[in-house]
Coordinates of C-alpha atoms in Angstrom, one line a residue:
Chain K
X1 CA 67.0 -88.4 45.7
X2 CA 69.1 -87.4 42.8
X3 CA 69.0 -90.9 41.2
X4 CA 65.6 -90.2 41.0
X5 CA 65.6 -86.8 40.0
X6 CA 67.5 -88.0 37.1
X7 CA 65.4 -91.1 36.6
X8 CA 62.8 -88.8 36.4
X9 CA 64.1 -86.6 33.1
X10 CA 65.6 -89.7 31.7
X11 CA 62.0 -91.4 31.7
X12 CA 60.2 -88.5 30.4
X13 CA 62.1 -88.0 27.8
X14 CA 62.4 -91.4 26.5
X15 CA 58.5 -91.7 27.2
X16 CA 58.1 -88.4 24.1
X17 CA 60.2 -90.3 22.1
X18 CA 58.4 -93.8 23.1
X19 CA 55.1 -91.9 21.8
X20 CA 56.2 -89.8 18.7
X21 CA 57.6 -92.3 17.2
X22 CA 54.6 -95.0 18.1
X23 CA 52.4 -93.0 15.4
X24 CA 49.7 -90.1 16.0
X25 CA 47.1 -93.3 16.2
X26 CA 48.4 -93.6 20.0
X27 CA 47.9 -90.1 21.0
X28 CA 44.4 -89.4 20.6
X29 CA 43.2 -85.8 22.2
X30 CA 46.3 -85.2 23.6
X31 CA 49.8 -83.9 22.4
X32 CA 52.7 -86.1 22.8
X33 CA 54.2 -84.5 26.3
X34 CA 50.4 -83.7 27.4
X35 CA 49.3 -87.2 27.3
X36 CA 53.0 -88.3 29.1
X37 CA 52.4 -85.8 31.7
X38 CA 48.9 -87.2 32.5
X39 CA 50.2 -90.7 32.6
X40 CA 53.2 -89.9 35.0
X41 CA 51.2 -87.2 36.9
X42 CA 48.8 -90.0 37.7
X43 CA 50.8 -92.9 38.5
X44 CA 53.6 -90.9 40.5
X45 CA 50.8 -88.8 42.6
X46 CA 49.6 -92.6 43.7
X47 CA 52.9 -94.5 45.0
X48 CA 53.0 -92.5 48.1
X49 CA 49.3 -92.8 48.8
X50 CA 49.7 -96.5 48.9
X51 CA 53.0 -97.3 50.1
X52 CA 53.8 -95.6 52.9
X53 CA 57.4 -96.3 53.1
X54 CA 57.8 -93.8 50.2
X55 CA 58.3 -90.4 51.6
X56 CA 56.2 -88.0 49.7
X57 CA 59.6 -86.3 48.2
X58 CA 59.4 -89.1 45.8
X59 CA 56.5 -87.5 43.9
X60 CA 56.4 -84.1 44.9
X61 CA 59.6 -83.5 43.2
X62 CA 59.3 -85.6 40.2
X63 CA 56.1 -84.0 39.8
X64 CA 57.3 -80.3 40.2
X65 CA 60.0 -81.6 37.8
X66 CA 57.7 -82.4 35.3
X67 CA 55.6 -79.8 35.4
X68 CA 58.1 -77.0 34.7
X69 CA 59.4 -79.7 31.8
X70 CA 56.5 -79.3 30.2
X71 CA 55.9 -75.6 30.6
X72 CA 59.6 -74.7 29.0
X73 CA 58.9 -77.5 26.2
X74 CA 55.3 -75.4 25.7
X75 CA 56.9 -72.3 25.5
X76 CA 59.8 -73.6 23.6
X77 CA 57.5 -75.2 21.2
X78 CA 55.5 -72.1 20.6
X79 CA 58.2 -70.1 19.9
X80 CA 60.2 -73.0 17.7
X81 CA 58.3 -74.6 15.1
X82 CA 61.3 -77.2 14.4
X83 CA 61.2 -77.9 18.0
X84 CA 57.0 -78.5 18.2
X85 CA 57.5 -80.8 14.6
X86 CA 60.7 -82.9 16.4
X87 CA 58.1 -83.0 20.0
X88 CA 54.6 -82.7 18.3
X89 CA 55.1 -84.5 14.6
X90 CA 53.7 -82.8 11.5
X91 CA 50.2 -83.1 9.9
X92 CA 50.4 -85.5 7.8
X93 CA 48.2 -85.7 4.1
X94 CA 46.2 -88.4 3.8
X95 CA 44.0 -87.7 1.0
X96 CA 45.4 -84.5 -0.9
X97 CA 43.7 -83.1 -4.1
X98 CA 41.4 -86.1 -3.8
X99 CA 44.3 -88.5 -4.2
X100 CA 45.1 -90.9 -1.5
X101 CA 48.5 -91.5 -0.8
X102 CA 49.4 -94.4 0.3
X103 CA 52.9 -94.6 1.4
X104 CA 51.5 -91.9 4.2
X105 CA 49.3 -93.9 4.8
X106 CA 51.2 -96.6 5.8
X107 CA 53.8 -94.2 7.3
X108 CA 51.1 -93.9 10.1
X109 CA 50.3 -97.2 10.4
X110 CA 47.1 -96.9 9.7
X111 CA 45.0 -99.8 7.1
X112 CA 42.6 -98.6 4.6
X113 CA 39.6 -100.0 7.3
X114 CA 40.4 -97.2 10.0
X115 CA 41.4 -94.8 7.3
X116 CA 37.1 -95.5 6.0
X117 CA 36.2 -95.6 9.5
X118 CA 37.7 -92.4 10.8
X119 CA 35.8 -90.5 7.4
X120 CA 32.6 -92.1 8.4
X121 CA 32.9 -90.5 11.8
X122 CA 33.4 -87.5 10.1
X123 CA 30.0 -88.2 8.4
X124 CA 31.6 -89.1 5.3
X125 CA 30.4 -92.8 3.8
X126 CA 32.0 -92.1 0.3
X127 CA 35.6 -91.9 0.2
X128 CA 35.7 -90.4 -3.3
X129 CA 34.0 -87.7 -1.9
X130 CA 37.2 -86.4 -0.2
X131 CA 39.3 -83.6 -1.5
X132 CA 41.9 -83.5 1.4
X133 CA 42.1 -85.6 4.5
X134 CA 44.7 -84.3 7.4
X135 CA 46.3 -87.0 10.7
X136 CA 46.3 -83.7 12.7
X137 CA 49.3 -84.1 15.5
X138 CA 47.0 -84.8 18.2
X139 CA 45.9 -88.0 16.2
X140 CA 42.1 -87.0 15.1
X141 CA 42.0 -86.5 11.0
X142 CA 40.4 -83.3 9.7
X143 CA 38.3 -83.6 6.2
X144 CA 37.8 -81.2 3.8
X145 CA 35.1 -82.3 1.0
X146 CA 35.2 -82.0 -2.3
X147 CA 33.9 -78.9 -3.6
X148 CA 31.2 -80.3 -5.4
X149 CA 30.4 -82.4 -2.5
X150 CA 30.5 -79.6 0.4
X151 CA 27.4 -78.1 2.1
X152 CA 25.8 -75.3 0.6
X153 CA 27.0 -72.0 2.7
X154 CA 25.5 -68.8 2.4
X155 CA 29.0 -67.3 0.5
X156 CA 28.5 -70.2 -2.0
X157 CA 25.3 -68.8 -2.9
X158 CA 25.8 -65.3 -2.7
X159 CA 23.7 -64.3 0.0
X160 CA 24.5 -62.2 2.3
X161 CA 23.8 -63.4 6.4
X162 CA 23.7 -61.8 9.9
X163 CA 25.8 -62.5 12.3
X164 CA 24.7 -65.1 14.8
X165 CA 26.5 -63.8 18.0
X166 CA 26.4 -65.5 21.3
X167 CA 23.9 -64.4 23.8
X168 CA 25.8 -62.7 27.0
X169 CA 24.6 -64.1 30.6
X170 CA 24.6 -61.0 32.5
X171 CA 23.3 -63.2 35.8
X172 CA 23.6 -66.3 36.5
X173 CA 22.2 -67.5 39.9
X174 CA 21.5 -64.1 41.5
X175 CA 25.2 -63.1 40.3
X176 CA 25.9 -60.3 37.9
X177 CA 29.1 -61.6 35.4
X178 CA 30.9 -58.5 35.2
X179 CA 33.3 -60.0 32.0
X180 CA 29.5 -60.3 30.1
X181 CA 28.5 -56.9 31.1
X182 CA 31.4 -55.4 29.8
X183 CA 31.5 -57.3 26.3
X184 CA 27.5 -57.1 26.0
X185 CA 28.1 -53.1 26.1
X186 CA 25.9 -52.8 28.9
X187 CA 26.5 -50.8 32.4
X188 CA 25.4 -51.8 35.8
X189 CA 23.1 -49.2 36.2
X190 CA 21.2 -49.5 33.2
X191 CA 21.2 -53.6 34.0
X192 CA 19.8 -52.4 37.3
X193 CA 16.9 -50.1 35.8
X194 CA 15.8 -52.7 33.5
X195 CA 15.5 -55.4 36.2
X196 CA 13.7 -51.9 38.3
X197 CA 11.8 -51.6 35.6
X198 CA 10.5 -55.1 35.7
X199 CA 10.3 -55.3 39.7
X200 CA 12.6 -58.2 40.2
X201 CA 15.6 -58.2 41.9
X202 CA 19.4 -59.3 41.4
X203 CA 19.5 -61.9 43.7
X204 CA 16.0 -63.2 42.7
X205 CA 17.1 -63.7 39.0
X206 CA 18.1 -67.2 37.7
X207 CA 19.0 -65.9 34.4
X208 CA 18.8 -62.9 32.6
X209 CA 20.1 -63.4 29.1
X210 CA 20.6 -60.7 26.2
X211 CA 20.8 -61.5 22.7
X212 CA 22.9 -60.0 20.0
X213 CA 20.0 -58.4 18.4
X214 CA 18.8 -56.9 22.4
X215 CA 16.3 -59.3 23.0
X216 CA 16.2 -59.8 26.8
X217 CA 15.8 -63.3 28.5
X218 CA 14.6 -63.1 32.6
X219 CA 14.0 -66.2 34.0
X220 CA 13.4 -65.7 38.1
X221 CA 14.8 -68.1 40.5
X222 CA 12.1 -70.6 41.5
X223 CA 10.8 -70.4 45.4
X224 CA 12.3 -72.9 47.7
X225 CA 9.6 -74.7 50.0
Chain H
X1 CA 57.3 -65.5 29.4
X2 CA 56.3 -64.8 32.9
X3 CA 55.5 -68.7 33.0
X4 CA 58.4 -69.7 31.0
X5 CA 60.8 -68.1 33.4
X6 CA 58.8 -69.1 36.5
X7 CA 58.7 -72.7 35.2
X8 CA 63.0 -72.2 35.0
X9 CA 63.4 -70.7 38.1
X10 CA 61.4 -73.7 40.0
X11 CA 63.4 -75.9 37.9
X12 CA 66.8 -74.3 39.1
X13 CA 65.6 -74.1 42.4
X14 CA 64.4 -77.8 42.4
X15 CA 67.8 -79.1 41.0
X16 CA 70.0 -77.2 43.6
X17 CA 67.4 -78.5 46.2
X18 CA 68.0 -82.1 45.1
X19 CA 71.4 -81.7 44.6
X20 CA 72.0 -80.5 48.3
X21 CA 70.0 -82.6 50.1
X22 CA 71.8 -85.4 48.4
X23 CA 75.1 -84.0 49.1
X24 CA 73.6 -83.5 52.5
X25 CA 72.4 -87.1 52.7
X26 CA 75.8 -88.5 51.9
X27 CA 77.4 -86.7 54.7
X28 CA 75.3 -87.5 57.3
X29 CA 75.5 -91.2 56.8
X30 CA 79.1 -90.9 56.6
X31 CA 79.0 -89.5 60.0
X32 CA 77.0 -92.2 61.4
X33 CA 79.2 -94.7 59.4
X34 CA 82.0 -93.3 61.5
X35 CA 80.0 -93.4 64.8
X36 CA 79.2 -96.9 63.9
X37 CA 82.8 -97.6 63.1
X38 CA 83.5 -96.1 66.8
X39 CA 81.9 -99.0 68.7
X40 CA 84.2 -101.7 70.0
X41 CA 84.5 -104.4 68.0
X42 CA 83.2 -106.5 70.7
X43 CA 80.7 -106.1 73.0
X44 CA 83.3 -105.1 76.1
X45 CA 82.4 -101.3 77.0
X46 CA 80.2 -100.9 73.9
X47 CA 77.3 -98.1 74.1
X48 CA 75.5 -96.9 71.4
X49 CA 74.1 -93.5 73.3
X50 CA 76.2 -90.8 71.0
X51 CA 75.3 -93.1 67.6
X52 CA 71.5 -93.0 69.0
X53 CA 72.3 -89.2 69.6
X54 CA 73.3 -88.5 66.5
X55 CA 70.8 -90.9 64.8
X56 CA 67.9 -89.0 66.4
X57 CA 69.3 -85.7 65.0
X58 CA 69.1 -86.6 61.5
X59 CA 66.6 -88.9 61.1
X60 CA 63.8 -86.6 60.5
X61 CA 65.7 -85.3 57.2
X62 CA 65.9 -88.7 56.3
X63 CA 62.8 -89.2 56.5
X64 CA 62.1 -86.5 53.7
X65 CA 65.5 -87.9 50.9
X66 CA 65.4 -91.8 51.6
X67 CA 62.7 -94.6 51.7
X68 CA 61.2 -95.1 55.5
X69 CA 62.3 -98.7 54.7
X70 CA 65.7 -97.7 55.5
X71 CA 65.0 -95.5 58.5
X72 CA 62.9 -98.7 60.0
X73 CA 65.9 -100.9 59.1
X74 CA 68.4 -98.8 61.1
X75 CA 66.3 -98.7 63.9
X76 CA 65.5 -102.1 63.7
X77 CA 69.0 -103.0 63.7
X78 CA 69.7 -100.5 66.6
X79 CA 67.1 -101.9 68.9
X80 CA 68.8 -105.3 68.1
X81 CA 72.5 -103.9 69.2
X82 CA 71.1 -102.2 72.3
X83 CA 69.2 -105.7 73.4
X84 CA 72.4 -107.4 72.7
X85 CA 74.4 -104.5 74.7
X86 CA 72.1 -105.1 77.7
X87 CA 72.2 -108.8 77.5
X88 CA 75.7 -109.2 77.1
X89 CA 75.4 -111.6 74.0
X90 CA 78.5 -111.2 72.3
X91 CA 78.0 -113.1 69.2
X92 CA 74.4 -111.1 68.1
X93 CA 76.5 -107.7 69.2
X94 CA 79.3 -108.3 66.5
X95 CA 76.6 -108.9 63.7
X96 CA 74.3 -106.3 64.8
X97 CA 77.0 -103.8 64.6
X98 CA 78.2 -104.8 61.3
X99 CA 74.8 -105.1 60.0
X100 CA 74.3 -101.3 61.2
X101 CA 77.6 -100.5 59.0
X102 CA 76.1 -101.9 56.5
X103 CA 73.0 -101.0 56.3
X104 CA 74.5 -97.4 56.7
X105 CA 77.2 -98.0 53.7
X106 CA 73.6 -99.3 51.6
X107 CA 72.2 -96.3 52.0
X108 CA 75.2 -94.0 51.6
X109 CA 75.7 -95.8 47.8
X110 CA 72.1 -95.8 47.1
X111 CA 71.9 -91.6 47.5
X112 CA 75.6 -91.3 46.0
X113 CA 75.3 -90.3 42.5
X114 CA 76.1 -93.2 40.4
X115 CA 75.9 -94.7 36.5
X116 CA 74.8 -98.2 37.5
X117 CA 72.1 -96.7 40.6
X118 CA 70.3 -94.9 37.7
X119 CA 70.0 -97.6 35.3

């Protein structure tokens, strides 16, 4: 059991280190230790299931072990910058003040082709067009136009615009959200008199939806044959 | 915090676990080593009731620290030392019982903490 207890930190461990230092390019949506966790999580959860011989210590423990890894390198990260660079990586400039460097470039590994085809997932068909270009730690590379090149926002033009807040779903299925009544500003009881006031029901509302400006949405749950 | 200190208490708690059922682990198969070690070296007046005994006892907890491979394999090999009791075959007795040793002394090294079992 302790051989693999220990197995188990010593793989982890050289599994971050396997991935940081393989590039950002492997990572993809996940940090580093996320996407190690998922890999392990999955593949130890599944030797038990199909051998029988192992007794389910094997991967309950390793698993536990990991998981509480991961939470004190999470909390150690967040409160250690140096430690989330050495376990994370850093961003790492691509393009900066429209000028693309290319020793970071091919720090990461990455060729010119993925470079073009990463900015024309980002809608972008005209590298010159770049002013800054960031391989974010989890691997996906943030673009910031040029400002001659960037869409036209409301600032840019000096106009002034309203607030497009998110309408709050105060039922859902015949289900009041409590959490949306209390950030809408509304009370039960005045929810109450306006369905009243309508003649509908709680539990016969699909939706009722209010917007930031008060408009009220009431869709009524559909009879069942 | 609350997580972070959760998170170090399982971890303590999942280390001392691991590091007592292993010490745990050891000492039962030494104990069985030494029953084993107790039967005659040939088949004369050989009975294998207190190692079966004793093998019952702590085979459940085996079941949780080693492989079942290893359980099965000790009770294969005990089935076979029991036939060869009851048959009187000499010859299968003295390699049954050294077989049980070590297949006893296999397990003992593989939950020992060791440099070379780890790598």
């Amino acid at each position: 059991m302790i051989t693999v207890f220990i197995r188990t930190i010593i793989i982890y461990v050289f599994l971050i280190a396997a991935i940081r230092f393989s590039g950002k390019r492997q990572v993809g949506e996940l940090e580093p230790t996320e996407l190690i966790i998922t890999m392990m999580l999955s593949e130890l959860a599944s030797y038990p299931i199909l051998d029988k011989d192992i007794p389910l210590s094997y991967a309950i423990i390793p698993i536990a072990l990991l998981l509480c890894a991961e939470l004190i390198i999470s909390y150690v990260s967040l409160h250690s910058p140096t430690f989330k660079s050495l376990i994370a990586g850093k961003p790492s400039y691509i393009i900066m003040n429209g000028k693309l460097s290319q020793k970071e470039l091919s720090r990461q590994r990455l060729c010119l082709s993925e470079l073009l085809c990463a900015l024309r997932q980002n809608g972008i068909s005209d590298i010159a067009d770049v002013d800054c270009a960031v391989l974010e730690e989890s691997g996906k590379l943030s673009v910031f136009l040029k400002p001659e090149k960037a869409p036209i926002t409301p600032e840019r033009l000096g106009v002034q615009s309203e607030r497009s807040d998110v309408a709050h779903l105060l039922i859902i299925d015949g289900r009041v959200s409590k959490d949306s009544l209390k950030n809408s500003g509304w009370t039960l009881s005045r929810l109450d008199g306006e369905l009243k006031g309508r003649g509908i029901k709680t539990k016969d509302v699909f939706l009722f939806s209010l917007s930031a400006d008060g408009k009220i949405l009431i869709i009524p749950k559909e009879k069942q044959k | 915090m609350k997580i972070f200190i959760i998170a170090l208490i399982i971890l303590i708690v999942l280390s001392s676990s691991v590091i007592l059922s292993t010490r745990s682990t050891v000492s039962m198969c030494n104990e069985l080593i030494k029953e084993a070690e107790a039967l005659p070296r040939n088949i004369t007046g050989a009975d294998v009731s207190a190692f079966n005994i004793k093998w019952k006892e702590y085979k459940p907890f085996f079941c949780i620290t080693v492989s079942h491979k290893e359980t099965d394999a000790i009770d294969d090999t005990l089935t076979k030392l029991s036939a060869d009791i009851k048959s009187g075959y000499e010859e299968g007795y003295v390699f049954s019982r050294e077989a049980l040793i070590s297949t006893l002394e296999r397990l003992k090294n593989s939950e020992s903490l060791s440099f070379d079992r780890i790598f």
